[in-house]
PDB file of C-alpha atoms in Angstrom:
ATOM      1  CA  LEU S  13     -20.571  -7.627  19.964  1.00 70.00           C
ATOM      2  CA  SER S  14     -17.540  -9.908  20.288  1.00 69.00           C
ATOM      3  CA  SER S  15     -16.758  -9.481  16.583  1.00 72.00           C
ATOM      4  CA  SER S  16     -16.859  -5.690  16.887  1.00 69.00           C
ATOM      5  CA  ILE S  17     -14.620  -5.834  19.980  1.00 69.00           C
ATOM      6  CA  LYS S  18     -12.207  -8.040  18.015  1.00 71.00           C
ATOM      7  CA  GLU S  19     -12.270  -5.635  15.045  1.00 71.00           C
ATOM      8  CA  ASN S  20     -11.650  -2.632  17.299  1.00 65.00           C
ATOM      9  CA  SER S  21      -8.764  -4.300  19.099  1.00 68.00           C
ATOM     10  CA  GLU S  22      -7.199  -5.316  15.775  1.00 71.00           C
ATOM     11  CA  ARG S  23      -7.601  -1.739  14.572  1.00 67.00           C
ATOM     12  CA  LEU S  24      -5.882  -0.390  17.712  1.00 64.00           C
ATOM     13  CA  LEU S  25      -3.054  -2.878  17.273  1.00 68.00           C
ATOM     14  CA  SER S  26      -2.562  -1.802  13.704  1.00 72.00           C
ATOM     15  CA  ILE S  27      -2.582   1.902  14.658  1.00 62.00           C
ATOM     16  CA  THR S  28      -0.054   1.187  17.410  1.00 68.00           C
ATOM     17  CA  GLY S  29       2.076  -0.651  14.860  1.00 72.00           C
ATOM     18  CA  GLU S  30       1.854   2.322  12.493  1.00 68.00           C
ATOM     19  CA  LEU S  31       2.894   4.738  15.241  1.00 65.00           C
ATOM     20  CA  LEU S  32       5.842   2.553  16.224  1.00 67.00           C
ATOM     21  CA  ASN S  33       6.840   2.351  12.579  1.00 70.00           C
ATOM     22  CA  MET S  34       6.502   6.113  12.246  1.00 69.00           C
ATOM     23  CA  THR S  35       8.818   6.874  15.180  1.00 73.00           C
ATOM     24  CA  GLN S  36      11.385   4.400  13.813  1.00 74.00           C
ATOM     25  CA  VAL S  37      11.104   5.897  10.348  1.00 72.00           C
ATOM     26  CA  GLU S  38      11.442   9.490  11.556  1.00 71.00           C
ATOM     27  CA  SER S  39      14.390   8.793  13.827  1.00 73.00           C
ATOM     28  CA  GLY S  40      16.149   6.937  11.006  1.00 69.00           C
ATOM     29  CA  LYS S  41      16.130   3.835  13.208  1.00 71.00           C
ATOM     30  CA  LEU S  42      13.987   1.756  10.902  1.00 76.00           C
ATOM     31  CA  GLN S  43      15.833  -1.554  10.796  1.00 81.00           C
ATOM     32  CA  LEU S  44      15.958  -2.680   7.200  1.00 83.00           C
ATOM     33  CA  LYS S  45      16.847  -6.310   6.503  1.00 87.00           C
ATOM     34  CA  PRO S  46      17.010  -6.577   2.719  1.00 89.00           C
ATOM     35  CA  LYS S  47      17.022  -9.923   0.927  1.00 92.00           C
ATOM     36  CA  ILE S  48      16.338 -11.099  -2.605  1.00 95.00           C
ATOM     37  CA  THR S  49      12.585 -11.335  -3.074  1.00 95.00           C
ATOM     38  CA  LYS S  50      10.235 -12.158  -5.931  1.00 96.00           C
ATOM     39  CA  PRO S  51       7.613  -9.413  -6.354  1.00 97.00           C
ATOM     40  CA  ILE S  52       4.826 -12.039  -6.599  1.00 97.00           C
ATOM     41  CA  GLU S  53       5.577 -13.169  -3.020  1.00 96.00           C
ATOM     42  CA  LEU S  54       4.865  -9.647  -1.778  1.00 95.00           C
ATOM     43  CA  ILE S  55       1.650  -9.494  -3.813  1.00 97.00           C
ATOM     44  CA  ASP S  56       0.482 -12.865  -2.455  1.00 95.00           C
ATOM     45  CA  TYR S  57       1.155 -11.684   1.086  1.00 92.00           C
ATOM     46  CA  ALA S  58      -0.860  -8.482   0.594  1.00 93.00           C
ATOM     47  CA  ILE S  59      -3.783 -10.392  -0.932  1.00 95.00           C
ATOM     48  CA  LYS S  60      -3.867 -12.899   1.946  1.00 92.00           C
ATOM     49  CA  ALA S  61      -3.695 -10.091   4.512  1.00 89.00           C
ATOM     50  CA  ASN S  62      -6.681  -8.348   2.891  1.00 92.00           C
ATOM     51  CA  ARG S  63      -8.766 -11.400   1.962  1.00 91.00           C
ATOM     52  CA  VAL S  64     -11.326 -11.065   4.780  1.00 89.00           C
ATOM     53  CA  GLN S  65     -11.826  -7.342   4.177  1.00 90.00           C
ATOM     54  CA  ALA S  66     -12.150  -7.849   0.404  1.00 94.00           C
ATOM     55  CA  GLU S  67     -14.719 -10.619   0.860  1.00 93.00           C
ATOM     56  CA  LYS S  68     -16.668  -8.498   3.343  1.00 92.00           C
ATOM     57  CA  PHE S  69     -17.136  -5.777   0.700  1.00 92.00           C
ATOM     58  CA  GLY S  70     -17.439  -8.215  -2.215  1.00 96.00           C
ATOM     59  CA  ILE S  71     -14.304  -6.802  -3.853  1.00 96.00           C
ATOM     60  CA  GLN S  72     -12.656  -8.879  -6.563  1.00 97.00           C
ATOM     61  CA  VAL S  73      -8.837  -8.658  -6.315  1.00 97.00           C
ATOM     62  CA  GLU S  74      -7.107  -9.273  -9.650  1.00 98.00           C
ATOM     63  CA  VAL S  75      -3.390  -9.801 -10.195  1.00 98.00           C
ATOM     64  CA  ASP S  76      -1.562  -8.213 -13.135  1.00 98.00           C
ATOM     65  CA  TYR S  77       1.843  -9.884 -13.336  1.00 97.00           C
ATOM     66  CA  PRO S  78       4.152 -10.412 -16.323  1.00 96.00           C
ATOM     67  CA  GLU S  79       5.780 -13.729 -17.234  1.00 94.00           C
ATOM     68  CA  LYS S  80       9.259 -12.236 -17.012  1.00 93.00           C
ATOM     69  CA  ILE S  81      10.237  -9.877 -14.206  1.00 96.00           C
ATOM     70  CA  GLY S  82      13.344  -9.310 -12.139  1.00 95.00           C
ATOM     71  CA  LYS S  83      13.774  -9.851  -8.416  1.00 96.00           C
ATOM     72  CA  LEU S  84      13.987  -7.162  -5.752  1.00 95.00           C
ATOM     73  CA  PHE S  85      16.600  -6.683  -3.059  1.00 92.00           C
ATOM     74  CA  VAL S  86      14.388  -5.219  -0.341  1.00 92.00           C
ATOM     75  CA  ASP S  87      13.230  -5.665   3.210  1.00 90.00           C
ATOM     76  CA  SER S  88      10.385  -7.938   2.163  1.00 90.00           C
ATOM     77  CA  GLU S  89       8.461  -7.500   5.434  1.00 88.00           C
ATOM     78  CA  LYS S  90       8.452  -3.706   5.132  1.00 90.00           C
ATOM     79  CA  ILE S  91       7.507  -3.744   1.444  1.00 94.00           C
ATOM     80  CA  ALA S  92       4.818  -6.358   2.128  1.00 91.00           C
ATOM     81  CA  TRP S  93       3.489  -3.917   4.761  1.00 91.00           C
ATOM     82  CA  VAL S  94       3.455  -1.086   2.175  1.00 94.00           C
ATOM     83  CA  LEU S  95       1.615  -3.210  -0.407  1.00 95.00           C
ATOM     84  CA  THR S  96      -0.821  -4.489   2.225  1.00 93.00           C
ATOM     85  CA  ASN S  97      -1.554  -0.905   3.279  1.00 93.00           C
ATOM     86  CA  LEU S  98      -2.120   0.211  -0.341  1.00 96.00           C
ATOM     87  CA  LEU S  99      -4.380  -2.777  -1.043  1.00 96.00           C
ATOM     88  CA  SER S 100      -6.332  -2.205   2.170  1.00 93.00           C
ATOM     89  CA  ASN S 101      -6.912   1.427   1.140  1.00 93.00           C
ATOM     90  CA  ALA S 102      -7.998   0.357  -2.349  1.00 95.00           C
ATOM     91  CA  VAL S 103     -10.509  -2.126  -0.927  1.00 94.00           C
ATOM     92  CA  ARG S 104     -11.902   0.445   1.521  1.00 91.00           C
ATOM     93  CA  TYR S 105     -12.278   3.154  -1.118  1.00 90.00           C
ATOM     94  CA  SER S 106     -13.862   0.880  -3.754  1.00 91.00           C
ATOM     95  CA  SER S 107     -17.559   0.678  -4.307  1.00 88.00           C
ATOM     96  CA  GLU S 108     -19.101  -2.529  -3.036  1.00 86.00           C
ATOM     97  CA  ALA S 109     -18.737  -5.511  -5.390  1.00 87.00           C
ATOM     98  CA  GLY S 110     -16.045  -3.555  -7.247  1.00 93.00           C
ATOM     99  CA  ARG S 111     -12.629  -4.700  -8.345  1.00 96.00           C
ATOM    100  CA  VAL S 112      -9.054  -3.855  -7.472  1.00 98.00           C
ATOM    101  CA  VAL S 113      -5.923  -4.720  -9.443  1.00 98.00           C
ATOM    102  CA  ILE S 114      -2.578  -5.379  -7.740  1.00 98.00           C
ATOM    103  CA  GLY S 115       0.519  -6.054  -9.784  1.00 98.00           C
ATOM    104  CA  ALA S 116       4.080  -5.450 -10.825  1.00 98.00           C
ATOM    105  CA  ARG S 117       5.906  -4.643 -14.016  1.00 97.00           C
ATOM    106  CA  GLN S 118       9.475  -4.215 -15.138  1.00 96.00           C
ATOM    107  CA  GLN S 119       9.912  -0.438 -15.238  1.00 94.00           C
ATOM    108  CA  ASP S 120      13.354  -0.442 -16.886  1.00 93.00           C
ATOM    109  CA  ASP S 121      16.619  -2.389 -16.582  1.00 92.00           C
ATOM    110  CA  ASN S 122      17.120  -1.272 -13.002  1.00 94.00           C
ATOM    111  CA  HIS S 123      13.653  -0.877 -11.482  1.00 96.00           C
ATOM    112  CA  ILE S 124      10.448  -2.755 -10.846  1.00 97.00           C
ATOM    113  CA  ALA S 125       7.179  -0.912 -10.345  1.00 98.00           C
ATOM    114  CA  MET S 126       4.503  -2.332  -8.070  1.00 98.00           C
ATOM    115  CA  PHE S 127       0.989  -0.921  -8.093  1.00 98.00           C
ATOM    116  CA  VAL S 128      -2.504  -1.122  -6.672  1.00 98.00           C
ATOM    117  CA  GLN S 129      -5.361   0.257  -8.737  1.00 98.00           C
ATOM    118  CA  ASP S 130      -8.915   0.811  -7.627  1.00 97.00           C
ATOM    119  CA  PHE S 131     -11.936   2.034  -9.547  1.00 95.00           C
ATOM    120  CA  GLY S 132     -13.455   4.090  -6.730  1.00 91.00           C
ATOM    121  CA  LYS S 133     -14.217   7.787  -6.643  1.00 90.00           C
ATOM    122  CA  GLY S 134     -10.618   8.907  -7.198  1.00 93.00           C
ATOM    123  CA  ILE S 135      -8.550  11.697  -5.656  1.00 93.00           C
ATOM    124  CA  ASP S 136      -8.480  15.313  -6.757  1.00 93.00           C
ATOM    125  CA  PRO S 137      -5.012  16.089  -8.263  1.00 93.00           C
ATOM    126  CA  ARG S 138      -4.517  18.983  -5.826  1.00 94.00           C
ATOM    127  CA  TYR S 139      -4.194  16.433  -2.987  1.00 94.00           C
ATOM    128  CA  HIS S 140      -1.751  14.091  -4.739  1.00 95.00           C
ATOM    129  CA  GLU S 141       1.291  15.502  -2.877  1.00 92.00           C
ATOM    130  CA  SER S 142      -0.439  16.061   0.474  1.00 93.00           C
ATOM    131  CA  ILE S 143      -1.756  12.516   0.873  1.00 93.00           C
ATOM    132  CA  PHE S 144       1.803  11.330   1.548  1.00 94.00           C
ATOM    133  CA  GLU S 145       2.145  13.742   4.506  1.00 91.00           C
ATOM    134  CA  HIS S 146       1.542  12.621   8.119  1.00 85.00           C
ATOM    135  CA  TYR S 147      -2.082  12.721   9.254  1.00 82.00           C
ATOM    136  CA  PHE S 148      -3.342  14.251   6.004  1.00 86.00           C
ATOM    137  CA  ARG S 149      -6.820  13.059   5.017  1.00 85.00           C
ATOM    138  CA  VAL S 150      -8.588  14.093   1.828  1.00 86.00           C
ATOM    139  CA  PRO S 151     -11.404  16.450   2.874  1.00 85.00           C
ATOM    140  CA  GLY S 152     -14.792  14.736   2.915  1.00 81.00           C
ATOM    141  CA  THR S 153     -13.331  11.237   3.343  1.00 80.00           C
ATOM    142  CA  LYS S 154     -15.751   8.972   5.184  1.00 76.00           C
ATOM    143  CA  VAL S 155     -13.465   5.939   5.425  1.00 76.00           C
ATOM    144  CA  GLN S 156     -11.796   5.594   8.823  1.00 74.00           C
ATOM    145  CA  GLY S 157      -8.049   5.922   9.059  1.00 76.00           C
ATOM    146  CA  THR S 158      -5.185   7.632  10.839  1.00 76.00           C
ATOM    147  CA  GLY S 159      -3.664   9.405   7.844  1.00 81.00           C
ATOM    148  CA  LEU S 160      -0.353   7.670   8.609  1.00 83.00           C
ATOM    149  CA  GLY S 161      -0.265   4.698   6.239  1.00 88.00           C
ATOM    150  CA  LEU S 162       0.829   6.568   3.121  1.00 93.00           C
ATOM    151  CA  SER S 163       3.455   8.675   4.883  1.00 90.00           C
ATOM    152  CA  ILE S 164       5.000   5.552   6.458  1.00 88.00           C
ATOM    153  CA  SER S 165       4.854   3.821   3.073  1.00 92.00           C
ATOM    154  CA  LYS S 166       6.651   6.759   1.435  1.00 93.00           C
ATOM    155  CA  SER S 167       9.422   6.716   4.055  1.00 89.00           C
ATOM    156  CA  ILE S 168       9.948   2.957   3.736  1.00 90.00           C
ATOM    157  CA  VAL S 169      10.038   3.030  -0.084  1.00 94.00           C
ATOM    158  CA  GLU S 170      12.429   6.003  -0.128  1.00 92.00           C
ATOM    159  CA  GLN S 171      14.753   4.414   2.450  1.00 88.00           C
ATOM    160  CA  LEU S 172      14.971   1.398   0.128  1.00 91.00           C
ATOM    161  CA  GLY S 173      15.984   3.657  -2.779  1.00 92.00           C
ATOM    162  CA  GLY S 174      12.587   3.842  -4.452  1.00 95.00           C
ATOM    163  CA  THR S 175       9.917   6.387  -5.306  1.00 97.00           C
ATOM    164  CA  ILE S 176       6.164   6.349  -4.657  1.00 98.00           C
ATOM    165  CA  GLY S 177       3.259   8.202  -6.213  1.00 97.00           C
ATOM    166  CA  VAL S 178      -0.350   8.197  -7.298  1.00 97.00           C
ATOM    167  CA  GLU S 179      -2.223   8.673 -10.550  1.00 96.00           C
ATOM    168  CA  SER S 180      -5.839   9.601 -10.054  1.00 95.00           C
ATOM    169  CA  GLU S 181      -8.633  11.911 -10.981  1.00 89.00           C
ATOM    170  CA  PRO S 182     -12.132  12.262  -9.576  1.00 91.00           C
ATOM    171  CA  GLY S 183     -14.495   9.562 -10.820  1.00 90.00           C
ATOM    172  CA  LYS S 184     -11.697   7.458 -12.321  1.00 92.00           C
ATOM    173  CA  GLY S 185     -10.312   5.617  -9.293  1.00 94.00           C
ATOM    174  CA  ALA S 186      -6.697   5.748  -8.134  1.00 96.00           C
ATOM    175  CA  CYS S 187      -3.506   3.902  -8.974  1.00 98.00           C
ATOM    176  CA  PHE S 188      -0.866   3.979  -6.237  1.00 98.00           C
ATOM    177  CA  TRP S 189       2.566   2.812  -7.413  1.00 98.00           C
ATOM    178  CA  PHE S 190       6.107   2.578  -6.195  1.00 98.00           C
ATOM    179  CA  THR S 191       9.355   1.646  -7.900  1.00 97.00           C
ATOM    180  CA  LEU S 192      12.243  -0.201  -6.322  1.00 96.00           C
ATOM    181  CA  PRO S 193      15.735  -1.105  -7.535  1.00 93.00           C
ATOM    182  CA  ILE S 194      16.239  -4.587  -8.984  1.00 93.00           C
ATOM    183  CA  ALA S 195      18.486  -7.034  -7.115  1.00 87.00           C
TER     184      ALA S 195
END
């Protein structure tokens, strides 16, 4: 009982945090504090934040990271939040004892792409745009959620000069990615 109370209170705290973020994002009052950041630091943060959840479902989290990659000039806390949210989704939508890949790659001379790939049931292409809208949930989704995480993520990434998207088809899992300008 105490563990379920703890889980519920943590869930409420995270929803409250999302709502606060959302109001800041929408009013343009999101305080961004950019600094030079290595992409691997953001990945490590997201993995640590999701470790308990991943272990609970027996999900193996793999890192795909090149030897040479630039640095980002971003609000590392906000981008760590985005990556953590994407990784949390990937873990929740994976089949038990599955695997998830989180990584980064040099997109071009000016951008780095970061991504989280799962091998779950995937998302029908007709929902690829809608999933970034507030409160949208793919019909038939059994996993709990507010439908806010992706829309907040999109706003944060775009305010930092990046783009966000998804590649997915039913039965093939989903790869959520975002690009950000290099420092």
